[in-house]
Amino acid sequence: MNLDMKKKIAVIGLGYVGLPLAIEFGKFRSVIGFDINQSRINALREGRDDTLEASEGELREASRLSFTTNPEDLADAQIYIITVPTPIDAHKRPDLTPLIKASETLGKVLKRGDIVIYESTVYPGATEEDCVPVLERVSGLTFNEDFFAGYSPERINPGDKTHRLPDIRKVTSGSTPDIAEKVDQLYASIITAGTYKAESIRVAEAAKVIENTQRDLNIALVNELAIIFNKMGIDTEAVLKAAGTKWNFLPFRPGLVGGHCIGVDPYYLTHKAEALGYHPQVILAGRRINDGMGAYVVGQLVKAMLKRKIQVNGARVLVLGLTFKENCPDLRNTRVVDVVHELQDYGIHVDVHDPWTNAAEARHEYGVDLLEAPRNGDYDGIVLAVAHDQFKVMGVNGIRSFGKSNHILYDLKNILGLQESDLRL
């Protein structure tokens, strides 16, 4: 049953998910790392990972890993793992374009006996209903006769140096019982935490999409509680700490919900449900709450400024942090931009400072020009949006030094003490 160790693996998409996977396999078997971004490939060949997920030493350790942008090089592999992004469009609809293009690329090199494994988050059925037909059409081969498929959802947590790929249990699946066993054994060779073989590809797809939907709903609940408690004049963090003394209370905290998973995955599930004639109630209600938090935060800030008799139109506000989470350069689907745009709608001049992210990427993705270093005494408002360690080290005095003598400090991440900020969720 074991997959022949001589079989070469190709990992398509070398982002936060694909690169760690290629590195782990590349430590002991031949791996082709493929990406369409030439600058990304150049950096990796030089031993540099701009996502900061892999060190130069880890890249060196993967001695059997090579990098390419040439699709023809993929023909040398027999096992393909697709780890491209699956975003949503401006209308919150799933965008399978990267997945379909990757499938088309593979279809041109697919051979009899090959296995194609998808890791990208999708709705149940997408692998077999949307991707496999592309492979068949382009290759001219027949599914489950000439080639086979698997699905093993990614569980990478960007920026997390504790829960690395080998330490996170992996769900696996295959298009036949025999292939399911082979896919499971393939991943078991690098996942020390163990694997879980799902009953089918659709079950594995569904398991992935509900992981983040569940988390999204839990955060939506505490976001709504924060809004209610703010109206009551009760500190939400104090309430959550008190409730957390019960053994089974879940430790979720309010905040902006972004990133490549939590703010995106629920829309894949609701899209599929609506296509089947069912209109989700709870999932979409949670999404509306979380998507509206940027506007809520700015509304609270503006009210506080008015109470302090700070002129709103023409005011200057500093936003500290742009990435979707702390100590990570990942800008994907960051909801801090909602705060920036909402502030700008009030006629406020907004400066954004983030020591973790790439200025060119911030400008390209969101039209935000990052400030290299804020000046002391410049701002009418300060929004502490991301809990980077650099901001924690500053402390309340360092952060407040950026503000004018009369300013509002909004601590979105509860980094500071209750009495140290003017507002917090």
Short mmCIF file of C-alpha atoms in Angstrom, two decimals:
data_model
loop_
_atom_site.label_atom_id
_atom_site.label_comp_id
_atom_site.label_asym_id
_atom_site.label_seq_id
_atom_site.Cartn_x
_atom_site.Cartn_y
_atom_site.Cartn_z
CA MET A 1 0.00 0.00 0.00
CA ASN A 2 2.86 2.38 0.72
CA LEU A 3 3.53 4.99 -1.93
CA ASP A 4 6.82 4.26 -3.67
CA MET A 5 9.51 6.48 -2.13
CA LYS A 6 10.97 6.87 -5.61
CA LYS A 7 7.87 8.72 -6.75
CA LYS A 8 8.51 12.42 -7.05
CA ILE A 9 6.16 14.95 -5.46
CA ALA A 10 5.27 18.34 -6.95
CA VAL A 11 3.81 21.04 -4.69
CA ILE A 12 1.92 23.68 -6.70
CA GLY A 13 1.76 27.01 -4.86
CA LEU A 14 4.54 27.94 -2.43
CA GLY A 15 2.80 30.25 -0.02
CA TYR A 16 2.11 29.82 3.69
CA VAL A 17 0.69 26.34 3.08
CA GLY A 18 2.72 24.93 0.20
CA LEU A 19 6.24 25.84 1.30
CA PRO A 20 6.20 24.11 4.72
CA LEU A 21 4.76 21.03 3.00
CA ALA A 22 7.44 21.03 0.29
CA ILE A 23 10.15 21.43 2.93
CA GLU A 24 8.97 18.52 5.06
CA PHE A 25 8.74 16.15 2.10
CA GLY A 26 11.96 17.54 0.63
CA LYS A 27 13.95 16.39 3.65
CA PHE A 28 13.81 12.77 2.53
CA ARG A 29 12.30 12.51 -0.95
CA SER A 30 12.48 14.32 -4.29
CA VAL A 31 10.15 17.32 -4.45
CA ILE A 32 9.46 19.97 -7.10
CA GLY A 33 8.28 23.27 -5.65
CA PHE A 34 6.29 25.18 -8.29
CA ASP A 35 5.00 28.74 -8.19
CA ILE A 36 4.05 31.22 -10.93
CA ASN A 37 5.73 34.09 -9.04
CA GLN A 38 9.30 34.32 -10.35
CA SER A 39 10.46 36.67 -7.58
CA ARG A 40 9.15 34.19 -5.02
CA ILE A 41 11.10 31.37 -6.64
CA ASN A 42 14.25 33.51 -6.85
CA ALA A 43 14.05 34.33 -3.14
CA LEU A 44 13.56 30.68 -2.19
CA ARG A 45 16.51 29.63 -4.32
CA GLU A 46 18.57 32.16 -2.37
CA GLY A 47 17.38 30.58 0.88
CA ARG A 48 14.97 33.38 1.79
CA ASP A 49 11.28 32.99 2.66
CA ASP A 50 9.53 36.36 2.68
CA THR A 51 6.51 34.91 4.50
CA LEU A 52 8.87 34.14 7.43
CA GLU A 53 7.35 30.68 7.83
CA ALA A 54 10.63 28.92 7.01
CA SER A 55 14.17 29.79 8.07
CA GLU A 56 17.24 29.62 5.87
CA GLY A 57 18.32 26.56 7.84
CA GLU A 58 15.02 24.78 7.20
CA LEU A 59 15.29 25.48 3.50
CA ARG A 60 18.81 24.04 3.49
CA GLU A 61 17.60 20.97 5.38
CA ALA A 62 15.18 20.19 2.55
CA SER A 63 18.09 19.00 0.42
CA ARG A 64 15.93 17.21 -2.14
CA LEU A 65 13.65 20.19 -2.83
CA SER A 66 14.03 22.17 -6.07
CA PHE A 67 12.14 25.25 -7.23
CA THR A 68 10.72 26.19 -10.62
CA THR A 69 8.25 28.38 -12.49
CA ASN A 70 8.35 26.16 -15.57
CA PRO A 71 5.16 24.02 -15.85
CA GLU A 72 7.00 21.52 -18.03
CA ASP A 73 9.17 20.55 -15.05
CA LEU A 74 6.05 19.18 -13.36
CA ALA A 75 5.98 16.27 -15.80
CA ASP A 76 8.71 14.57 -13.75
CA ALA A 77 6.38 14.08 -10.77
CA GLN A 78 3.86 11.34 -10.07
CA ILE A 79 2.18 12.89 -7.01
CA TYR A 80 0.82 16.44 -7.20
CA ILE A 81 -0.27 18.51 -4.21
CA ILE A 82 -2.16 21.73 -4.98
CA THR A 83 -1.97 24.45 -2.32
CA VAL A 84 -3.14 27.56 -4.19
CA PRO A 85 -5.37 30.16 -2.51
CA THR A 86 -9.17 30.06 -2.70
CA PRO A 87 -10.35 33.64 -2.11
CA ILE A 88 -13.75 35.28 -2.41
CA ASP A 89 -14.62 38.04 -4.87
CA ALA A 90 -16.02 41.50 -4.15
CA HIS A 91 -19.50 40.00 -3.88
CA LYS A 92 -18.46 37.38 -1.29
CA ARG A 93 -18.65 34.58 -3.84
CA PRO A 94 -16.03 31.79 -3.99
CA ASP A 95 -13.33 32.45 -6.57
CA LEU A 96 -12.00 29.12 -7.83
CA THR A 97 -9.87 30.74 -10.55
CA PRO A 98 -6.48 29.85 -8.97
CA LEU A 99 -7.69 26.29 -8.38
CA ILE A 100 -9.00 25.86 -11.92
CA LYS A 101 -5.83 27.31 -13.46
CA ALA A 102 -3.66 25.02 -11.36
CA SER A 103 -5.79 22.06 -12.48
CA GLU A 104 -5.40 23.12 -16.12
CA THR A 105 -1.63 23.35 -15.68
CA LEU A 106 -1.53 19.86 -14.19
CA GLY A 107 -3.84 18.44 -16.82
CA LYS A 108 -1.17 19.15 -19.43
CA VAL A 109 1.39 16.92 -17.68
CA LEU A 110 -0.87 14.34 -16.04
CA LYS A 111 0.03 10.70 -16.70
CA ARG A 112 -1.52 7.33 -16.03
CA GLY A 113 -1.17 6.32 -12.39
CA ASP A 114 -0.68 9.89 -11.11
CA ILE A 115 -2.37 11.16 -7.96
CA VAL A 116 -3.55 14.76 -7.55
CA ILE A 117 -4.13 15.91 -3.96
CA TYR A 118 -5.88 19.20 -3.18
CA GLU A 119 -5.30 21.11 0.06
CA SER A 120 -7.04 24.40 -0.77
CA THR A 121 -10.17 25.19 1.25
CA VAL A 122 -13.31 24.61 -0.83
CA TYR A 123 -16.98 23.74 -0.41
CA PRO A 124 -17.92 20.05 -0.24
CA GLY A 125 -17.87 18.57 -3.74
CA ALA A 126 -15.52 21.07 -5.34
CA THR A 127 -12.65 18.62 -5.84
CA GLU A 128 -14.70 16.04 -7.72
CA GLU A 129 -17.26 18.37 -9.31
CA ASP A 130 -15.11 21.36 -10.30
CA CYS A 131 -11.43 20.33 -10.37
CA VAL A 132 -11.41 16.71 -11.54
CA PRO A 133 -13.43 17.48 -14.71
CA VAL A 134 -10.75 20.03 -15.65
CA LEU A 135 -8.03 17.42 -15.18
CA GLU A 136 -10.00 14.98 -17.35
CA ARG A 137 -10.72 17.53 -20.06
CA VAL A 138 -7.16 18.80 -20.40
CA SER A 139 -5.37 15.45 -19.99
CA GLY A 140 -7.80 13.26 -21.90
CA LEU A 141 -7.50 10.71 -19.07
CA THR A 142 -10.29 9.06 -17.10
CA PHE A 143 -10.74 9.71 -13.39
CA ASN A 144 -10.29 6.70 -11.08
CA GLU A 145 -9.08 4.62 -14.02
CA ASP A 146 -6.05 6.51 -15.35
CA PHE A 147 -5.46 8.98 -12.51
CA PHE A 148 -6.72 9.50 -8.97
CA ALA A 149 -7.42 12.29 -6.51
CA GLY A 150 -7.14 13.03 -2.82
CA TYR A 151 -8.02 15.86 -0.48
CA SER A 152 -6.17 16.80 2.71
CA PRO A 153 -7.21 20.19 4.09
CA GLU A 154 -4.44 22.53 5.22
CA ARG A 155 -4.27 23.53 8.86
CA ILE A 156 -1.38 25.98 8.75
CA ASN A 157 -1.55 28.83 11.25
CA PRO A 158 0.59 31.68 9.83
CA GLY A 159 3.09 33.11 12.29
CA ASP A 160 2.62 30.27 14.77
CA LYS A 161 6.05 28.90 15.72
CA THR A 162 4.58 26.38 18.17
CA HIS A 163 2.02 24.55 16.02
CA ARG A 164 4.06 23.66 12.95
CA LEU A 165 3.00 21.39 10.08
CA PRO A 166 4.29 18.11 11.62
CA ASP A 167 2.65 18.95 14.96
CA ILE A 168 -0.90 19.35 13.65
CA ARG A 169 -3.01 16.25 13.03
CA LYS A 170 -3.89 15.94 9.34
CA VAL A 171 -7.20 14.88 7.80
CA THR A 172 -6.74 12.82 4.63
CA SER A 173 -8.97 11.26 1.98
CA GLY A 174 -8.84 9.65 -1.45
CA SER A 175 -11.06 8.97 -4.43
CA THR A 176 -10.94 5.18 -3.88
CA PRO A 177 -10.30 3.12 -0.73
CA ASP A 178 -6.87 2.13 -2.02
CA ILE A 179 -5.91 5.72 -2.88
CA ALA A 180 -7.27 6.95 0.47
CA GLU A 181 -4.89 4.57 2.23
CA LYS A 182 -1.96 5.66 0.08
CA VAL A 183 -2.67 9.36 0.63
CA ASP A 184 -2.96 8.75 4.36
CA GLN A 185 0.38 6.93 4.47
CA LEU A 186 2.00 9.69 2.42
CA TYR A 187 1.10 12.34 4.98
CA ALA A 188 1.78 10.03 7.91
CA SER A 189 5.40 9.99 6.78
CA ILE A 190 5.82 13.68 7.75
CA ILE A 191 3.04 14.38 10.29
CA THR A 192 4.25 13.32 13.73
CA ALA A 193 0.92 14.28 15.30
CA GLY A 194 -0.80 11.59 13.25
CA THR A 195 -3.45 11.50 10.54
CA TYR A 196 -7.20 10.93 10.34
CA LYS A 197 -8.53 9.18 7.26
CA ALA A 198 -11.96 10.59 6.37
CA GLU A 199 -14.65 8.46 4.77
CA SER A 200 -14.62 10.45 1.53
CA ILE A 201 -13.22 13.52 -0.16
CA ARG A 202 -16.51 15.36 0.43
CA VAL A 203 -16.35 14.60 4.17
CA ALA A 204 -12.77 15.95 4.32
CA GLU A 205 -13.80 19.09 2.43
CA ALA A 206 -16.75 19.65 4.74
CA ALA A 207 -14.62 19.10 7.85
CA LYS A 208 -12.24 21.83 6.78
CA VAL A 209 -14.86 24.40 5.91
CA ILE A 210 -16.73 24.00 9.22
CA GLU A 211 -13.56 24.33 11.32
CA ASN A 212 -13.29 28.01 10.53
CA THR A 213 -17.05 28.56 10.27
CA GLN A 214 -17.35 27.44 13.88
CA ARG A 215 -14.57 29.77 14.95
CA ASP A 216 -16.10 32.64 12.96
CA LEU A 217 -19.44 32.20 14.72
CA ASN A 218 -17.84 32.08 18.16
CA ILE A 219 -16.00 35.33 17.49
CA ALA A 220 -19.20 36.88 16.11
CA LEU A 221 -20.91 36.03 19.39
CA VAL A 222 -18.29 37.76 21.53
CA ASN A 223 -18.24 40.70 19.10
CA GLU A 224 -21.98 41.11 19.59
CA LEU A 225 -21.56 40.74 23.34
CA ALA A 226 -18.88 43.45 23.25
CA ILE A 227 -21.28 45.82 21.50
CA ILE A 228 -23.97 45.11 24.11
CA PHE A 229 -21.62 45.43 27.07
CA ASN A 230 -20.17 48.68 25.70
CA LYS A 231 -23.67 50.12 25.69
CA MET A 232 -24.03 49.03 29.32
CA GLY A 233 -20.69 50.52 30.31
CA ILE A 234 -19.31 47.08 31.24
CA ASP A 235 -15.77 46.06 30.29
CA THR A 236 -16.03 43.04 27.98
CA GLU A 237 -12.59 41.67 28.86
CA ALA A 238 -13.49 41.67 32.55
CA VAL A 239 -16.70 39.77 31.78
CA LEU A 240 -14.86 37.19 29.66
CA LYS A 241 -12.24 36.65 32.36
CA ALA A 242 -14.95 36.05 34.95
CA ALA A 243 -16.88 33.68 32.69
CA GLY A 244 -13.64 31.91 31.80
CA THR A 245 -13.36 30.55 35.33
CA LYS A 246 -15.85 27.84 34.28
CA TRP A 247 -14.05 24.78 32.90
CA ASN A 248 -15.99 24.58 29.62
CA PHE A 249 -16.23 28.26 28.72
CA LEU A 250 -14.59 28.87 25.32
CA PRO A 251 -11.86 31.56 25.41
CA PHE A 252 -12.79 33.62 22.36
CA ARG A 253 -12.11 37.36 22.26
CA PRO A 254 -13.75 40.17 20.24
CA GLY A 255 -11.97 41.82 17.34
CA LEU A 256 -11.54 42.24 13.60
CA VAL A 257 -11.92 38.93 11.76
CA GLY A 258 -9.67 38.68 8.72
CA GLY A 259 -7.11 36.35 7.25
CA HIS A 260 -7.22 33.72 4.55
CA CYS A 261 -9.51 31.35 6.48
CA ILE A 262 -11.96 32.56 9.10
CA GLY A 263 -13.28 35.55 7.16
CA VAL A 264 -13.46 33.59 3.89
CA ASP A 265 -14.29 29.92 4.45
CA PRO A 266 -17.88 30.40 5.70
CA TYR A 267 -18.81 31.96 2.35
CA TYR A 268 -17.76 28.76 0.57
CA LEU A 269 -20.20 26.77 2.66
CA THR A 270 -23.06 29.27 2.37
CA HIS A 271 -22.51 29.50 -1.40
CA LYS A 272 -22.94 25.75 -1.76
CA ALA A 273 -25.96 25.72 0.56
CA GLU A 274 -27.69 28.46 -1.44
CA ALA A 275 -26.96 26.60 -4.68
CA LEU A 276 -28.88 23.69 -3.15
CA GLY A 277 -31.83 25.93 -2.26
CA TYR A 278 -31.09 26.41 1.43
CA HIS A 279 -30.45 29.92 2.73
CA PRO A 280 -28.24 29.81 5.86
CA GLN A 281 -29.34 31.99 8.76
CA VAL A 282 -26.85 31.64 11.60
CA ILE A 283 -23.65 31.50 9.52
CA LEU A 284 -24.46 34.63 7.51
CA ALA A 285 -25.63 36.49 10.63
CA GLY A 286 -22.21 35.86 12.15
CA ARG A 287 -20.50 37.04 8.97
CA ARG A 288 -22.51 40.29 8.98
CA ILE A 289 -21.50 41.01 12.57
CA ASN A 290 -17.82 40.33 11.96
CA ASP A 291 -17.71 42.21 8.65
CA GLY A 292 -19.26 45.23 10.37
CA MET A 293 -16.76 45.51 13.21
CA GLY A 294 -14.49 47.97 11.39
CA ALA A 295 -17.33 50.46 11.04
CA TYR A 296 -18.34 49.90 14.66
CA VAL A 297 -14.81 50.59 15.93
CA VAL A 298 -14.56 53.83 13.96
CA GLY A 299 -18.00 54.91 15.15
CA GLN A 300 -16.89 54.48 18.75
CA LEU A 301 -13.66 56.39 18.12
CA VAL A 302 -15.43 59.30 16.43
CA LYS A 303 -17.96 59.59 19.28
CA ALA A 304 -15.14 59.66 21.81
CA MET A 305 -13.32 62.35 19.82
CA LEU A 306 -16.45 64.50 19.68
CA LYS A 307 -16.96 64.16 23.43
CA ARG A 308 -13.40 65.45 23.90
CA LYS A 309 -14.18 68.30 21.53
CA ILE A 310 -11.67 67.07 18.97
CA GLN A 311 -12.47 68.24 15.44
CA VAL A 312 -13.16 65.06 13.42
CA ASN A 313 -12.98 66.34 9.86
CA GLY A 314 -9.32 66.95 9.16
CA ALA A 315 -8.13 65.10 12.27
CA ARG A 316 -5.09 62.83 12.14
CA VAL A 317 -5.35 59.22 13.33
CA LEU A 318 -2.53 56.68 13.61
CA VAL A 319 -3.37 53.02 13.03
CA LEU A 320 -0.78 50.70 14.53
CA GLY A 321 -0.74 47.41 12.61
CA LEU A 322 -2.12 46.34 9.24
CA THR A 323 -1.62 42.56 9.08
CA PHE A 324 -4.54 40.27 9.90
CA LYS A 325 -2.78 38.90 12.99
CA GLU A 326 0.15 39.65 15.27
CA ASN A 327 3.82 38.92 14.57
CA CYS A 328 3.15 37.85 11.00
CA PRO A 329 3.56 39.68 7.65
CA ASP A 330 0.35 38.18 6.20
CA LEU A 331 -1.98 40.83 4.75
CA ARG A 332 -4.54 38.49 3.21
CA ASN A 333 -8.09 39.70 3.85
CA THR A 334 -6.98 41.93 6.72
CA ARG A 335 -9.94 43.82 8.11
CA VAL A 336 -7.79 46.62 9.49
CA VAL A 337 -8.31 48.21 6.08
CA ASP A 338 -11.99 48.56 6.96
CA VAL A 339 -10.97 50.80 9.84
CA VAL A 340 -8.66 52.81 7.58
CA HIS A 341 -11.29 53.35 4.89
CA GLU A 342 -14.02 54.17 7.38
CA LEU A 343 -11.83 56.79 9.04
CA GLN A 344 -11.07 58.29 5.64
CA ASP A 345 -14.81 58.51 4.93
CA TYR A 346 -15.04 60.88 7.91
CA GLY A 347 -12.45 63.15 6.32
CA ILE A 348 -9.75 61.96 8.71
CA HIS A 349 -6.13 61.76 7.60
CA VAL A 350 -4.92 58.24 8.40
CA ASP A 351 -1.33 57.08 8.87
CA VAL A 352 -0.62 53.35 9.14
CA HIS A 353 2.50 51.91 10.72
CA ASP A 354 3.33 48.20 10.70
CA PRO A 355 6.89 46.93 11.26
CA TRP A 356 5.99 43.45 10.01
CA THR A 357 4.54 43.99 6.57
CA ASN A 358 6.01 44.84 3.20
CA ALA A 359 5.29 48.43 2.13
CA ALA A 360 5.07 47.58 -1.58
CA GLU A 361 2.59 44.78 -0.86
CA ALA A 362 0.43 47.05 1.31
CA ARG A 363 0.34 49.63 -1.46
CA HIS A 364 -0.41 47.04 -4.15
CA GLU A 365 -3.12 45.15 -2.24
CA TYR A 366 -4.91 47.98 -0.46
CA GLY A 367 -3.54 51.30 -1.69
CA VAL A 368 -2.14 51.96 1.79
CA ASP A 369 1.17 53.81 2.08
CA LEU A 370 2.85 52.66 5.26
CA LEU A 371 4.54 55.15 7.54
CA GLU A 372 8.06 54.06 8.43
CA ALA A 373 8.08 55.81 11.80
CA PRO A 374 5.25 57.87 13.37
CA ARG A 375 6.18 61.24 14.83
CA ASN A 376 5.51 62.07 18.46
CA GLY A 377 2.67 64.45 19.25
CA ASP A 378 1.07 64.27 15.79
CA TYR A 379 -2.22 62.48 16.30
CA ASP A 380 -5.73 63.18 17.53
CA GLY A 381 -6.45 59.46 17.69
CA ILE A 382 -4.47 56.23 17.92
CA VAL A 383 -5.90 52.82 17.05
CA LEU A 384 -3.88 49.89 18.36
CA ALA A 385 -5.13 47.40 15.77
CA VAL A 386 -2.65 44.50 15.84
CA ALA A 387 -0.87 43.02 18.87
CA HIS A 388 2.66 42.95 17.43
CA ASP A 389 5.37 42.43 20.04
CA GLN A 390 6.95 45.74 18.98
CA PHE A 391 3.83 47.59 20.13
CA LYS A 392 3.65 45.66 23.40
CA VAL A 393 7.23 46.66 24.19
CA MET A 394 6.34 50.33 23.68
CA GLY A 395 3.88 50.22 26.56
CA VAL A 396 1.19 52.80 27.11
CA ASN A 397 3.60 55.73 27.43
CA GLY A 398 5.40 54.90 24.19
CA ILE A 399 2.14 54.53 22.29
CA ARG A 400 0.55 57.64 23.77
CA SER A 401 3.65 59.66 22.91
CA PHE A 402 2.43 59.66 19.29
CA GLY A 403 -0.70 61.53 20.33
CA LYS A 404 -1.36 65.21 20.92
CA SER A 405 -2.03 66.39 24.45
CA ASN A 406 -5.73 65.72 23.83
CA HIS A 407 -6.17 62.45 21.96
CA ILE A 408 -8.11 59.17 22.05
CA LEU A 409 -6.37 55.80 22.32
CA TYR A 410 -8.43 52.80 21.17
CA ASP A 411 -6.92 49.45 22.15
CA LEU A 412 -8.58 46.84 19.90
CA LYS A 413 -6.45 43.95 21.17
CA ASN A 414 -6.58 44.65 24.91
CA ILE A 415 -2.80 44.91 25.06
CA LEU A 416 -2.96 47.65 27.66
CA GLY A 417 -4.61 47.71 31.04
CA LEU A 418 -8.20 48.79 31.55
CA GLN A 419 -7.24 52.25 32.80
CA GLU A 420 -4.48 52.80 30.24
CA SER A 421 -6.61 53.22 27.11
CA ASP A 422 -9.67 55.36 26.42
CA LEU A 423 -11.53 52.67 24.49
CA ARG A 424 -11.30 48.94 23.97
CA LEU A 425 -13.56 46.19 22.66
#
